[in-house]
XYZ file of C-alpha atoms in Angstrom:
607
model
C 48.592 27.432 29.438
C 50.181 26.806 26.041
C 51.281 23.237 25.428
C 52.463 23.351 21.841
C 55.484 23.309 19.536
C 56.562 26.615 21.141
C 56.444 25.335 24.717
C 58.256 22.197 23.539
C 61.275 24.263 22.500
C 61.333 25.995 25.883
C 60.965 22.708 27.746
C 63.848 21.122 25.831
C 66.142 23.996 26.805
C 65.278 23.335 30.434
C 65.875 19.600 29.971
C 69.390 20.401 28.768
C 70.224 22.776 31.582
C 68.418 21.685 34.766
C 68.907 18.699 37.014
C 65.525 17.150 37.685
C 64.164 15.392 40.728
C 62.525 12.789 38.477
C 62.679 11.818 34.821
C 59.947 9.529 33.477
C 60.606 7.548 30.302
C 57.373 6.645 28.528
C 54.310 8.758 27.730
C 51.532 6.195 27.869
C 48.944 6.012 30.638
C 51.374 4.718 33.294
C 53.920 7.466 32.695
C 51.164 10.071 32.481
C 49.851 8.921 35.865
C 53.305 9.255 37.421
C 53.821 12.687 35.826
C 50.570 14.242 37.028
C 51.211 13.129 40.608
C 54.882 14.188 40.595
C 53.984 17.612 39.190
C 51.190 18.104 41.702
C 53.626 17.393 44.543
C 55.989 20.084 43.266
C 58.734 17.776 42.033
C 60.945 19.217 39.323
C 60.068 16.471 36.876
C 59.970 15.675 33.198
C 58.517 12.995 30.952
C 59.880 11.969 27.563
C 58.101 9.880 24.932
C 59.665 8.686 21.675
C 56.364 8.889 19.752
C 53.222 10.940 20.286
C 51.717 10.643 23.743
C 49.662 7.404 23.952
C 50.806 6.350 20.475
C 51.756 2.893 21.693
C 49.683 0.615 23.897
C 47.614 3.347 25.564
C 45.643 4.292 22.444
C 45.087 0.680 21.387
C 42.939 -0.828 24.150
C 39.345 -2.070 23.955
C 38.393 1.488 25.013
C 36.554 0.447 28.150
C 37.293 1.065 31.828
C 36.511 -2.458 32.915
C 34.737 -3.352 36.091
C 36.312 -6.766 35.676
C 33.286 -9.049 35.758
C 35.233 -11.469 33.566
C 37.501 -12.130 36.550
C 34.471 -13.512 38.381
C 34.475 -16.481 36.032
C 37.262 -17.633 38.375
C 35.677 -15.903 41.391
C 38.843 -13.828 41.705
C 37.061 -11.449 44.056
C 40.152 -9.496 45.058
C 40.809 -8.482 41.461
C 37.199 -7.408 40.904
C 37.093 -5.501 44.175
C 40.307 -3.638 43.347
C 39.203 -2.978 39.785
C 35.763 -1.563 40.524
C 37.147 0.671 43.262
C 39.783 2.069 40.911
C 37.237 2.439 38.132
C 35.238 4.713 40.432
C 38.386 6.737 41.149
C 39.179 7.164 37.450
C 35.608 8.200 36.747
C 35.922 10.748 39.552
C 39.167 12.367 38.377
C 38.250 12.297 34.667
C 34.432 12.410 34.646
C 34.172 13.542 31.016
C 36.005 10.431 29.782
C 34.708 7.148 31.322
C 30.925 6.985 30.873
C 28.498 4.337 32.167
C 27.409 1.963 29.413
C 25.676 -1.249 30.596
C 27.001 -4.454 29.054
C 24.897 -7.318 27.679
C 26.265 -10.798 28.313
C 24.411 -13.418 26.198
C 24.562 -16.877 27.770
C 24.895 -19.951 25.565
C 24.558 -23.615 26.426
C 27.780 -24.907 24.932
C 30.992 -26.652 26.030
C 33.394 -24.429 27.961
C 30.824 -21.695 28.614
C 31.973 -19.199 31.232
C 28.528 -18.750 32.799
C 25.113 -20.346 32.842
C 21.990 -18.366 33.754
C 22.329 -19.119 37.453
C 26.043 -18.491 37.818
C 25.902 -15.250 35.822
C 23.275 -13.895 38.205
C 25.421 -14.889 41.178
C 28.464 -13.235 39.567
C 26.564 -10.062 38.694
C 25.086 -9.763 42.191
C 28.524 -10.157 43.706
C 29.892 -7.660 41.185
C 27.277 -5.046 42.108
C 28.018 -5.539 45.806
C 31.737 -5.059 45.255
C 31.187 -2.033 43.006
C 28.577 -0.445 45.241
C 26.134 -0.287 42.336
C 22.783 0.710 43.843
C 21.269 3.069 41.248
C 18.290 1.192 39.732
C 19.379 2.470 36.301
C 22.562 0.440 36.553
C 21.955 -2.545 38.836
C 22.214 -5.891 37.073
C 19.346 -7.983 35.770
C 18.783 -11.057 33.633
C 16.674 -11.273 30.497
C 15.153 -14.199 28.615
C 16.292 -15.608 25.295
C 13.407 -13.793 23.606
C 14.401 -10.471 25.177
C 18.029 -10.920 24.122
C 16.937 -11.533 20.531
C 14.602 -8.526 20.634
C 17.641 -6.388 21.430
C 19.995 -8.133 19.034
C 18.047 -9.974 16.316
C 21.301 -10.853 14.506
C 22.534 -13.011 17.390
C 22.586 -16.767 16.900
C 19.448 -18.175 18.571
C 20.606 -21.793 18.764
C 21.825 -22.626 22.253
C 20.976 -19.162 23.587
C 19.617 -19.407 27.131
C 19.143 -15.725 27.941
C 21.456 -12.967 29.087
C 22.716 -10.801 31.895
C 23.086 -7.017 31.899
C 25.575 -5.279 34.200
C 27.313 -1.922 34.507
C 30.518 -1.226 32.628
C 32.122 1.996 31.374
C 33.225 3.053 27.913
C 36.488 4.957 27.688
C 38.558 7.150 25.399
C 42.003 5.775 26.182
C 44.124 8.296 24.245
C 42.228 11.261 25.688
C 42.702 9.929 29.210
C 46.456 10.020 28.581
C 46.588 13.511 27.063
C 44.401 14.990 29.822
C 46.803 13.625 32.460
C 49.790 14.924 30.484
C 48.229 18.385 30.062
C 47.578 18.700 33.795
C 51.122 17.566 34.576
C 52.448 20.261 32.243
C 50.107 22.874 33.677
C 51.491 22.042 37.138
C 55.068 22.648 36.032
C 56.226 19.338 34.569
C 58.209 19.198 31.332
C 56.250 16.893 29.007
C 58.067 16.304 25.729
C 57.111 13.911 22.943
C 59.348 12.615 20.143
C 62.358 12.347 22.447
C 63.964 8.901 22.317
C 66.002 7.459 25.185
C 69.291 6.059 23.873
C 71.401 5.244 26.920
C 71.131 5.318 30.725
C 73.640 7.681 32.367
C 75.500 7.098 35.649
C 77.401 9.274 38.110
C 80.950 8.621 39.360
C 79.582 6.099 41.863
C 77.782 4.101 39.190
C 74.297 5.345 40.181
C 71.714 6.166 37.530
C 71.558 9.940 37.136
C 69.945 10.569 33.772
C 69.453 9.557 30.162
C 71.183 10.345 26.873
C 68.425 11.124 24.354
C 67.706 12.122 20.779
C 65.180 14.734 19.638
C 63.535 12.886 16.752
C 62.277 16.130 15.202
C 65.797 17.394 14.457
C 68.133 14.452 15.352
C 69.889 16.483 18.081
C 71.323 14.379 20.925
C 71.785 15.611 24.496
C 71.852 14.484 28.127
C 69.059 14.869 30.665
C 70.154 14.634 34.300
C 67.893 13.634 37.169
C 68.197 12.351 40.711
C 65.849 9.491 39.839
C 64.757 7.874 36.573
C 61.622 5.752 36.220
C 60.928 3.457 33.265
C 57.210 3.364 32.410
C 57.464 2.197 28.811
C 55.090 -0.782 28.981
C 56.023 -3.407 26.368
C 59.329 -1.563 25.842
C 60.344 -1.890 29.516
C 62.988 -4.525 28.864
C 64.539 -2.437 26.073
C 65.011 0.481 28.467
C 66.449 -1.789 31.151
C 68.918 -3.119 28.582
C 70.151 0.462 28.026
C 71.556 0.298 31.566
C 74.968 -1.274 30.943
C 75.721 -1.470 34.674
C 73.105 -4.164 35.161
C 72.561 -7.698 33.940
C 68.986 -7.732 32.713
C 66.670 -10.733 32.856
C 63.755 -10.004 30.484
C 60.431 -9.779 32.332
C 57.919 -8.713 29.668
C 55.818 -11.079 27.574
C 53.738 -8.816 25.347
C 50.686 -10.132 23.557
C 48.856 -8.542 20.637
C 45.214 -7.547 20.711
C 43.305 -6.599 17.562
C 40.043 -4.664 17.091
C 38.060 -4.203 13.870
C 35.502 -1.464 13.019
C 32.503 -1.850 10.703
C 29.503 0.327 9.963
C 26.612 -0.283 12.348
C 24.402 -1.146 9.368
C 26.551 -4.237 8.855
C 26.561 -5.275 12.507
C 23.974 -3.600 14.698
C 24.172 -3.857 18.488
C 22.230 -1.510 20.788
C 24.716 -1.752 23.647
C 28.151 -3.211 24.442
C 27.981 -6.995 24.217
C 30.380 -9.573 25.650
C 30.433 -13.321 25.042
C 32.622 -16.423 25.020
C 34.640 -16.949 21.861
C 32.949 -20.340 21.477
C 36.348 -21.873 20.747
C 36.954 -23.140 24.304
C 40.159 -21.069 24.390
C 39.235 -19.082 27.496
C 38.790 -15.853 25.534
C 35.793 -13.552 25.585
C 34.924 -11.142 22.788
C 33.567 -7.601 22.938
C 31.209 -6.082 20.370
C 30.856 -2.336 21.031
C 28.660 0.311 19.339
C 30.289 3.738 18.944
C 29.326 6.744 16.822
C 27.220 4.792 14.275
C 29.963 2.169 14.053
C 30.508 -1.202 15.700
C 33.897 -2.523 16.690
C 34.824 -5.947 17.956
C 37.816 -7.747 19.464
C 40.077 -8.845 20.852
C 42.707 -11.394 19.945
C 45.418 -12.460 22.376
C 48.563 -13.813 20.750
C 52.206 -13.717 21.822
C 54.085 -11.024 19.944
C 57.716 -10.812 18.879
C 57.491 -8.363 15.954
C 58.065 -4.621 15.633
C 56.939 -3.151 18.960
C 56.616 0.316 17.459
C 54.341 -0.851 14.677
C 52.151 -3.896 15.437
C 49.794 -4.677 12.577
C 46.597 -6.584 12.005
C 47.435 -9.789 10.124
C 45.304 -12.228 8.172
C 45.214 -14.765 11.012
C 43.875 -12.068 13.366
C 40.905 -11.241 11.191
C 40.270 -14.908 10.386
C 39.984 -15.612 14.125
C 37.613 -12.693 14.779
C 35.501 -13.233 11.634
C 34.990 -16.869 12.563
C 33.676 -15.889 16.000
C 31.583 -12.908 14.875
C 30.001 -14.716 11.913
C 29.180 -17.671 14.162
C 27.570 -15.511 16.844
C 25.863 -13.315 14.203
C 25.212 -15.860 11.416
C 23.425 -13.409 9.106
C 26.155 -10.763 9.311
C 28.648 -12.361 6.894
C 31.346 -9.844 7.807
C 34.314 -9.857 5.429
C 37.509 -7.837 5.160
C 35.767 -5.519 2.685
C 33.489 -4.364 5.519
C 36.384 -3.198 7.680
C 36.513 0.607 7.796
C 39.187 0.912 10.477
C 41.188 -1.229 12.860
C 43.903 -1.112 15.456
C 46.441 -3.506 16.919
C 48.057 -3.002 20.305
C 50.426 -4.759 22.672
C 49.526 -5.693 26.232
C 52.423 -5.217 28.673
C 52.146 -8.617 30.315
C 54.770 -9.646 32.860
C 56.033 -13.132 32.079
C 56.211 -14.209 35.735
C 52.439 -13.777 35.944
C 51.938 -16.527 33.398
C 48.761 -15.968 31.444
C 46.733 -14.500 34.268
C 43.456 -13.006 33.106
C 43.746 -9.796 35.099
C 45.772 -8.178 32.348
C 44.848 -9.985 29.215
C 45.293 -13.724 29.178
C 43.441 -16.782 30.324
C 44.300 -17.976 33.780
C 42.259 -21.159 33.959
C 39.342 -21.790 36.278
C 38.718 -22.686 39.865
C 38.174 -26.348 40.635
C 34.701 -27.796 40.184
C 34.494 -28.470 43.924
C 35.209 -24.840 44.768
C 32.849 -23.577 42.081
C 29.996 -25.629 43.547
C 30.827 -24.335 47.031
C 30.662 -20.727 45.808
C 27.342 -21.216 44.041
C 25.896 -22.942 47.116
C 27.011 -20.313 49.645
C 25.908 -17.348 47.515
C 22.544 -19.015 46.953
C 22.183 -19.459 50.722
C 23.270 -15.846 51.288
C 20.556 -14.549 48.940
C 18.013 -16.688 50.815
C 19.364 -15.210 54.087
C 20.510 -18.668 55.160
C 24.185 -17.618 55.306
C 26.002 -14.487 56.453
C 28.332 -12.160 54.560
C 31.199 -13.637 56.600
C 30.224 -17.154 55.465
C 30.526 -16.010 51.849
C 33.922 -14.420 52.503
C 35.203 -17.606 54.144
C 34.362 -19.662 51.072
C 35.774 -17.099 48.647
C 38.994 -16.768 50.622
C 39.608 -20.523 50.577
C 39.074 -21.334 46.933
C 41.065 -24.136 45.383
C 42.349 -22.667 42.162
C 44.221 -23.593 39.025
C 45.206 -19.970 38.508
C 48.739 -19.576 37.218
C 49.336 -16.313 39.049
C 49.483 -17.576 42.609
C 50.315 -15.052 45.316
C 50.463 -11.349 44.534
C 54.047 -10.254 43.936
C 55.101 -8.241 47.016
C 56.748 -5.645 44.737
C 53.549 -5.069 42.786
C 51.475 -1.922 43.303
C 48.422 -3.413 41.603
C 47.441 -6.808 40.287
C 49.595 -7.778 37.329
C 52.079 -4.951 37.837
C 55.634 -4.764 39.084
C 57.601 -1.938 40.759
C 61.316 -2.626 41.002
C 64.525 -0.692 41.657
C 67.737 -2.039 40.146
C 70.975 -2.123 42.137
C 72.129 1.088 40.425
C 68.838 2.892 41.017
C 66.801 2.579 37.792
C 63.110 2.320 38.737
C 60.823 0.238 36.514
C 57.027 0.282 36.785
C 55.551 -2.287 34.416
C 52.470 -4.364 33.691
C 49.040 -3.596 35.065
C 45.996 -2.432 33.133
C 44.574 0.945 32.205
C 42.033 0.938 35.047
C 44.887 0.661 37.561
C 47.068 3.468 36.214
C 46.389 5.913 39.074
C 46.977 3.268 41.727
C 50.178 2.066 40.083
C 51.461 5.638 39.846
C 50.605 6.333 43.485
C 52.664 3.340 44.600
C 55.593 4.465 42.469
C 55.381 8.073 43.676
C 55.382 6.937 47.319
C 58.628 5.065 46.656
C 60.105 7.990 44.700
C 59.323 10.466 47.491
C 60.932 8.103 50.001
C 64.098 7.785 47.872
C 64.332 11.530 47.254
C 64.138 12.157 51.000
C 66.585 9.398 51.984
C 69.192 9.911 49.286
C 68.857 13.595 48.387
C 67.344 15.260 51.464
C 64.297 16.487 49.546
C 60.842 16.545 51.121
C 57.559 16.557 49.247
C 54.107 16.691 50.750
C 51.809 13.790 49.952
C 48.785 14.405 47.764
C 45.471 12.618 47.566
C 45.704 11.384 43.990
C 42.215 9.899 44.255
C 40.912 13.449 43.959
C 43.481 14.883 41.546
C 41.442 16.059 38.560
C 42.903 15.702 35.092
C 42.719 18.553 32.604
C 39.123 18.982 31.472
C 37.907 17.061 34.506
C 36.490 19.942 36.551
C 33.047 18.389 36.429
C 30.865 16.945 39.164
C 31.171 13.166 38.585
C 27.634 12.746 39.908
C 26.197 15.249 37.434
C 28.203 14.727 34.261
C 25.466 14.864 31.621
C 23.998 18.121 32.931
C 27.437 19.734 33.152
C 28.372 18.632 29.638
C 25.065 20.092 28.400
C 25.900 23.351 30.188
C 29.244 23.591 28.386
C 27.641 22.642 25.064
C 25.115 25.447 25.490
C 27.987 27.947 25.259
C 28.859 26.613 21.825
C 25.245 26.594 20.679
C 24.806 30.212 21.787
C 27.920 31.086 19.778
C 26.429 29.673 16.593
C 27.425 26.008 16.500
C 24.882 23.272 15.932
C 23.759 21.224 18.921
C 25.586 18.183 17.536
C 28.840 20.120 17.026
C 28.719 21.748 20.452
C 27.956 18.495 22.252
C 30.762 16.700 20.447
C 33.270 19.349 21.571
C 31.948 19.336 25.143
C 32.135 15.554 25.363
C 35.626 15.507 23.879
C 37.230 18.290 25.912
C 35.152 18.363 29.102
C 35.536 21.538 31.149
C 38.098 22.783 28.613
C 35.255 23.124 26.093
C 34.895 26.741 27.203
C 38.433 27.415 25.991
C 37.602 25.812 22.660
C 34.415 27.858 22.259
C 36.234 31.075 23.262
C 37.985 31.026 19.862
C 34.682 31.672 18.068
C 34.804 35.206 16.710
C 38.610 35.262 16.893
C 39.307 32.800 14.073
C 37.381 31.928 10.952
C 36.605 28.490 9.616
C 39.614 27.171 7.744
C 39.158 26.257 4.064
C 37.668 22.782 3.843
C 36.729 22.681 7.550
C 33.690 23.688 9.567
C 34.104 26.313 12.269
C 33.643 23.587 14.900
C 36.430 21.471 13.381
C 38.669 24.518 13.041
C 38.400 25.577 16.677
C 38.876 21.974 17.837
C 42.016 21.696 15.713
C 43.422 25.012 16.921
C 42.802 24.182 20.561
C 44.536 20.861 20.033
C 47.497 22.554 18.320
C 47.811 25.237 20.991
C 47.178 23.195 24.115
C 47.519 19.460 23.370
C 50.946 19.153 21.688
C 49.414 18.046 18.411
C 52.276 17.935 15.908
C 50.904 15.879 13.006
C 47.557 15.301 11.272
C 47.662 11.694 12.528
C 48.028 12.937 16.122
C 44.838 14.951 15.702
C 42.668 12.641 13.624
C 43.634 9.391 15.368
C 44.492 10.124 19.017
C 43.031 13.533 19.889
C 39.646 12.953 18.225
C 39.359 9.259 17.109
C 37.945 10.625 13.844
C 40.023 8.180 11.818
C 38.582 5.197 13.713
C 34.889 5.994 14.089
C 34.048 8.577 11.400
C 35.317 6.821 8.301
C 32.520 8.335 6.211
C 33.889 11.882 6.570
C 37.654 11.365 6.932
C 38.246 12.084 3.234
C 36.086 15.217 3.473
C 38.244 16.861 6.109
C 41.761 15.475 5.726
C 42.855 18.067 3.127
C 41.515 20.874 5.283
C 43.313 19.569 8.380
C 46.638 19.124 6.579
C 46.406 22.539 4.877
C 45.542 24.334 8.120
C 48.347 22.596 9.993
C 50.747 23.473 7.157
C 49.761 27.122 7.568
C 50.043 26.926 11.377
C 53.504 25.303 11.322
C 54.680 27.076 8.158
C 55.502 23.740 6.515
C 57.249 23.641 3.184
C 55.458 21.991 0.274
C 57.701 18.946 0.741
C 56.835 18.670 4.451
C 53.132 19.120 3.745
C 53.264 16.349 1.127
C 55.106 14.092 3.584
C 52.477 14.675 6.270
C 49.673 13.980 3.810
C 51.364 10.752 2.731
C 51.759 9.680 6.365
C 48.078 10.380 7.004
C 46.953 8.512 3.879
C 49.183 5.573 4.762
C 47.673 5.481 8.263
C 44.128 5.548 6.856
C 44.979 2.790 4.377
C 46.565 0.627 7.046
C 43.680 1.121 9.479
C 41.209 0.112 6.750
C 43.349 -2.992 6.028
C 43.914 -2.003 2.415
C 46.941 -4.318 2.385
C 44.663 -7.324 3.090
C 41.887 -6.412 0.654
């Protein structure tokens, strides 16, 4: 089904002329999760996004689907249990996106260390039990200092005690969003990017019944009417609530900025994702992740009050990360000149949750007394001197310094909030990317209840735990073999093994649709045939409207293939200019925007 500039025009006409059951404001992962479920239930629904889909927070994460072992530093078992269960759900509905990638956790003997060698083994064993990890390929294990340094010779040896290895999953955050959006559109939803909400509309009784919007591609303003409106704009949630002039708004968001930096793997070589304390006794932990012959590391966590639409990496961000990385890897000597790409994103923290670690901050630690009790009971359990119930009793009665306290009754997942204002505006905020499906399910249950009570509409429930995203028609227990099967189609059509596998991994079960273009279109000037068919599929079926959409969010080429970005950017811009029939002036503007994005990602302004 076409999902392109042409379908956008048709969808906007419907937005102007139909009254919807549900209008979602915000096209990040939370809004996408709501949209796919609403569409699958048959609701007449639409989603609007003022930028490209996932352009904000949802393309700027650490690009992992966390199992949450870091929460076990406080033995916050409920968070870990919820997180690993949802991670399994996400991997099931989008099996071509999250992929298992075991994490190395080096353990240092230093003040403020999260784990020692004994407690990390206890935490990892508990983690595996909660996650149901039984496959010997992925169950946790510890390794000696010598084994850690064999894997990562650049690591600082002083104070290194050894390490733990446990299962985590890498992720492609922007692709997870677009695959949810595509499925929502395929199921009848109206998914429209570059539409900005300007003002909340009300009926004669003062109830929310729509939004006044602007089409940012042509500056046309119009009204969209809906029985219900849900705000899923993440860090922008308070701005949308303030558009509702019938309500007095108390701000609830406290966004923080996270920064990630990309270098060539020759400058910083790690064989697997690595995770360690910052060493600054600030409660932070740092990721170092290999990806496509590159290594990226982060993240920072600082309160943010700047331009929400355009957070940037600043000098203090890189100073913080360089200090940590060059301490942990003393021979690396990473400088700003090594940075090939970067990204900065905002976490949608809810201020009432303090700085709780479940969605980005540092929530403190359990008391020493409770920590000792946990270590003792788990040790007894492993020696078969205590029962599973004994362990649960201790864990359920921890004395904690956590700032979060009790789970908010209105939350649909840890760190999230689902609220309905007096005039009917629904706001779903907070949470983390792993919880998006669960958050959306809670919101949809409420929406279905309101549509039945207030509008007499009935919708059948769906099992969103088994609602496949676009491209996700793959057996989650046999992903590699299925991806190889799809790649074989490309190889048989003349692509190299590397090209075919890249397309299959990127597009999942939709790879067949990409490969079907071979023989129908020729390679565009300046592009390989593989790049050409990927671009055309993305233009036809992924609402790609700019070169930045394609090279940054649809493919991640701009982030992790710095070496070839200059080789293909002219070809991409020229082919898109031909596809959209751009004028010379528009083509030049798009090229400038792309070059500016490349320069900013490479931190040219700090070099």
